[in-house]
C-alpha positions as a printed Julia matrix, in Angstrom:
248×3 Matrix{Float64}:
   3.06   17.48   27.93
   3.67   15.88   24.45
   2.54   11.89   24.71
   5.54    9.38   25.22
   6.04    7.12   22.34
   3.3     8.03   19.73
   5.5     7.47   16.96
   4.32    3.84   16.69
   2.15    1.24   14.17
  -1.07    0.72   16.8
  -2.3    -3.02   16.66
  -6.49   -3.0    15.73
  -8.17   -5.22   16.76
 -11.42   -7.0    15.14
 -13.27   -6.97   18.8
 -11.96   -4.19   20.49
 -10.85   -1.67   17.72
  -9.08    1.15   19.12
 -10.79    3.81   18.3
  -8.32    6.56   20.06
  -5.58    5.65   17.86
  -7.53    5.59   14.71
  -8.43    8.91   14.91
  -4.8    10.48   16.41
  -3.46    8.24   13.15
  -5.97   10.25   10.74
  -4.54   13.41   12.37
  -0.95   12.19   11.98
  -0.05   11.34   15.73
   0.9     7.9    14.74
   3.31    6.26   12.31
   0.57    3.78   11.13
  -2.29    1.01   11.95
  -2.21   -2.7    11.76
  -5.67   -4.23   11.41
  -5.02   -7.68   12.78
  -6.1   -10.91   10.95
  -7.55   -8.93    8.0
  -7.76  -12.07    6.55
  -8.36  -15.38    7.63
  -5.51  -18.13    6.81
  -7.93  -19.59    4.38
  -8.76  -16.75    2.48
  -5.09  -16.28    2.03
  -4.73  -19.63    1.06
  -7.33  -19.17   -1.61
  -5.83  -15.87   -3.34
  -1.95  -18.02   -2.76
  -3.51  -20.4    -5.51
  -5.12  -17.92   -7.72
  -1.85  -15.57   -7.84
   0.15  -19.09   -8.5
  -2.46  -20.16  -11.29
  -2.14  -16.66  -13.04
   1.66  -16.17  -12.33
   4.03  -13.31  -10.96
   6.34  -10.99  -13.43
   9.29  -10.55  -12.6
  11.37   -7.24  -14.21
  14.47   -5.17  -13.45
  13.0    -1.48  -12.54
  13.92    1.54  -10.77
  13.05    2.34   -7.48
  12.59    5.7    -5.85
  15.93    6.01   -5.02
  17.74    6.06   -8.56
  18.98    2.44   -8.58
  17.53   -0.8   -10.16
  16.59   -3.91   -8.46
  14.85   -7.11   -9.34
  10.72   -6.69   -8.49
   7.97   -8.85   -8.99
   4.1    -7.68   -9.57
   0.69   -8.96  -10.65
  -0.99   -5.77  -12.06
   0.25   -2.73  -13.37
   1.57    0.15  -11.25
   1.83    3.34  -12.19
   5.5     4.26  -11.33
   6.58    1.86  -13.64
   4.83    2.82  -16.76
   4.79    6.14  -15.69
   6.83    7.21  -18.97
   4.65    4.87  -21.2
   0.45    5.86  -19.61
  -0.72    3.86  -22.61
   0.47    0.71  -21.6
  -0.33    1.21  -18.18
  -3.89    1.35  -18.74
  -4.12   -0.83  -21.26
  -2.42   -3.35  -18.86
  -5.3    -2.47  -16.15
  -7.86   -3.04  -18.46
  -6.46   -6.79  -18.44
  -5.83   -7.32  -15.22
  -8.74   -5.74  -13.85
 -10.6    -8.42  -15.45
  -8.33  -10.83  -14.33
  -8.58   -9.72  -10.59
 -12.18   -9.18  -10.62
 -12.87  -12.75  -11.8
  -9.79  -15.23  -10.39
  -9.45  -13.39   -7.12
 -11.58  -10.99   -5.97
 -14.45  -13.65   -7.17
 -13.15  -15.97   -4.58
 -11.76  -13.18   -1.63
 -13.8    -9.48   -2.24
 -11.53   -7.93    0.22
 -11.12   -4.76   -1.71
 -14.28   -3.59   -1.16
 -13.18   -3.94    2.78
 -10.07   -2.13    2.37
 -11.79    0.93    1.25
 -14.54    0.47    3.89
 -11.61    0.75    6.38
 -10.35    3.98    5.27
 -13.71    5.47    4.59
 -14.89    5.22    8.13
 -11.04    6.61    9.04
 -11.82    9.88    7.57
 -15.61    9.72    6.98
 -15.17   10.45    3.45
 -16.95    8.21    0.82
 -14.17    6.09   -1.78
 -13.58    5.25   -5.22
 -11.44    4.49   -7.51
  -9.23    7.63   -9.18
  -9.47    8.18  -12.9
  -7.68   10.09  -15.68
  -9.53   11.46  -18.43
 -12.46    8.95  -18.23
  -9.96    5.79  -17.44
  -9.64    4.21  -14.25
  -6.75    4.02  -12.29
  -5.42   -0.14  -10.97
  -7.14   -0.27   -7.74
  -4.52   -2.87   -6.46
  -1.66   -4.91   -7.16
   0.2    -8.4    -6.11
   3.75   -7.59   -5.0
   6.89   -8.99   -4.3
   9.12   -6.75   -2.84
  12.53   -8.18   -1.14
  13.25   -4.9    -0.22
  13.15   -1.05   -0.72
  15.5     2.22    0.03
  14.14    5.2     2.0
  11.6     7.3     0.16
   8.33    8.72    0.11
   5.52    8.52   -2.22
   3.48   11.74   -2.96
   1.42   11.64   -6.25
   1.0    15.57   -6.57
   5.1    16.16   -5.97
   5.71   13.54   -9.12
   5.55   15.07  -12.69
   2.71   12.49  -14.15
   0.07   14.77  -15.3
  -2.6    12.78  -13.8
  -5.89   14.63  -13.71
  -6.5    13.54   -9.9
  -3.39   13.97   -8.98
  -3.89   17.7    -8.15
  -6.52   16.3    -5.56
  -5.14   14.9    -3.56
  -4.42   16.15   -0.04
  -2.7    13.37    1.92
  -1.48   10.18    0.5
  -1.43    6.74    2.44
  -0.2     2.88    1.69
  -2.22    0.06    2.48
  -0.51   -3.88    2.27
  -2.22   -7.36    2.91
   0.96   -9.55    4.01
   0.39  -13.12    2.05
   3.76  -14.42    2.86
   5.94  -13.2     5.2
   9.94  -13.81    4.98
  11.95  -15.94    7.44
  13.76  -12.8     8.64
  13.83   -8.85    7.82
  11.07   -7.33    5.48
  10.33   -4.71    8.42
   8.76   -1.55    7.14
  10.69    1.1     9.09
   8.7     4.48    8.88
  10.4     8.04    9.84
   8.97   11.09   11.66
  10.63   13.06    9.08
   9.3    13.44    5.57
  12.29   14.43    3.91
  14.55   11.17    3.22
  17.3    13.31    2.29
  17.12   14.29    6.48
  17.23   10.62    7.6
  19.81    9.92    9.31
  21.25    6.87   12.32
  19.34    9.46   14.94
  16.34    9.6    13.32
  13.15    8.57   15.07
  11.12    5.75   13.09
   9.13    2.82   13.96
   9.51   -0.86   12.46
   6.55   -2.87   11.92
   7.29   -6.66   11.18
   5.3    -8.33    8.52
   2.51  -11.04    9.96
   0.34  -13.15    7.52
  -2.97  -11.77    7.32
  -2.5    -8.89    8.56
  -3.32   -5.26    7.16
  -1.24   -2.32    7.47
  -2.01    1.48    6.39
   0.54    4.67    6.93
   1.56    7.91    5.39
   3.48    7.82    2.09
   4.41   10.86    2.76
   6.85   10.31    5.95
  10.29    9.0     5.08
  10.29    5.23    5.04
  11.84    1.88    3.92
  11.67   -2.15    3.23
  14.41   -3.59    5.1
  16.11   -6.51    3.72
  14.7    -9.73    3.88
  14.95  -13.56    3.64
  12.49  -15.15    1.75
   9.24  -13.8    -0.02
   7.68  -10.93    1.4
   4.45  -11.55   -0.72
   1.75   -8.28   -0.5
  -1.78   -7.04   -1.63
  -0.64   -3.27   -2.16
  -1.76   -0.22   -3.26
  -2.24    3.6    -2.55
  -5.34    6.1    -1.17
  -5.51    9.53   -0.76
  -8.04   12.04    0.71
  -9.93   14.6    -1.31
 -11.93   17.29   -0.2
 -15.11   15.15   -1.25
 -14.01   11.62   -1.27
 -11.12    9.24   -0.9
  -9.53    7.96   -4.44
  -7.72    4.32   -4.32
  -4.85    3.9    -7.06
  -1.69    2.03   -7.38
C-alpha cells in the first residue's frame, strides 16, 4: 500500500535527525528536507553585516520562465552570464575572494552544507569545474519571487564540461531573512512545469530564519509571492557517479 502523504519537506532535527526520511528523500520519496536551526541567530547576524558591508546588486534578468523581473545577488550565477562564461568566472574569481575572507572567515558554513549532502548519498564533494576553472560554490540572493520551473544543468545548452555528469540535481537555501508573508517554496510531484496544473500535487515549505532546506531541481516548482525580503544563502549540487559537485 503506497505511504499516505510522502509528498512532503521532512523537518531534521539537530538531536534526533530522522534518518528514515533522509534516505526515502535520497531515493526521491519526499519533496525535500529542512535541517532546522542550521544556523544559530548569531551567526546569521554576523553574515547580515558582512553582506550589508559588501552590498547587494540589484539587475533586471530573465527568469526560467521567459519574463524579466527585478533580482538581487552577491556572487555570480551561472544562468545569468550563461551567454557571456568569461565574465562569469572572472566575477567568481572576485567574489570567491570576497566570500572566503568577509564571510565565510567569520561563518564556514559551506564546508557544512556539503558535509550534509555527502553523508545523504555517501559520495565525497567538491566543487565542479570547467576546463581547469572552478565553478561559484554559492551565492547571496534576494529573490521576491519565482514562476514554476525546474533546473537541470545537463537539459540546458551551456557546454559545461561537468555538466554531462551529472545524474540528479538538487537546491540547497540558508533563509537569512524571511518576508512578513508569502515566499513559500511550493514543489510539484511532476517534473514537467508545462503539466502543472490547480490539481497538481505539491508541497509548500514556509521560509524560517536559520533554517536549511535541500530538494530536487528537477521536480516542477516555484517562489510564491512575498512581502518583504526573502534574503538566502543558495546554490546547486548534483550527484556523480564518483562524487557530488556544488555549483551555482
Amino acid at each position: 500500500m503506497a505511504e499516505l502523504n510522502s509528498w512532503v519537506v521532512e523537518d531534521i532535527n539537530r538531536t534526533t535527525p530522522n534518518l528514515s526520511a533522509i534516505k526515502k528523500f535520497s531515493t526521491g520519496d519526499r519533496a525535500g528536507l529542512r535541517f532546522e536551526n542550521f544556523l544559530h541567530e548569531y551567526q546569521i547576524d554576523l553574515i547580515l553585516h558582512a553582506i550589508s558591508e559588501i552590498g547587494i546588486e540589484y539587475y533586471e534578468g530573465d527568469d526560467k520562465a521567459g519574463g524579466v523581473v527585478r533580482k538581487g545577488k552577491l556572487g555570480p550565477n551561472f544562468f545569468r552570464f550563461k551567454s557571456d562564461q568569461d565574465e562569469y568566472f572572472r566575477r567568481t574569481r572576485i567574489f570567491e575572494e570576497i566570500f572566503d575572507q568577509r564571510i565565510l572567515g567569520l561563518v564556514n558554513f559551506f564546508p557544512r552544507v556539503q558535509e550534509v549532502a555527502s553523508k545523504m548519498f555517501s559520495l565525497g564533494h567538491g566543487v565542479a569545474e570547467h576546463q581547469g576553472s572552478r565553478m561559484m560554490n554559492f551565492t547571496v540572493r534576494v529573490l521576491p519571487e519565482a514562476p514554476i520551473h525546474r533546473d537541470w544543468m545537463p537539459g540546458e545548452d551551456t557546454g559545461l564540461s561537468f555538466a554531462p555528469q551529472i545524474k540528479e540535481q538538487f537546491a540547497w537555501n540558508i533563509y537569512l531573512k524571511t518576508p512578513k508573508s508569502g515566499g513559500q517554496t511550493r514543489i510539484y510531484k511532476e517534473q514537467d512545469p508545462a503539466l502543472v496544473d490547480e490539481e497538481s500535487e505539491h508541497f509548500e515549505v514556509a521560509p524560517r530564519v536559520g533554517d536549511l532546506i535541500i530538494f530536487r531541481t528537477t521536480q516542477a516548482h516555484e517562489v510564491l509571492p512575498s512581502d518583504g525580503d526573502r534574503l538566502t544563502l543558495s546554490g546547486f549540487f548534483g550527484t556523480t557517479p564518483e562524487k557530488l559537485l556544488f555549483w551555482i
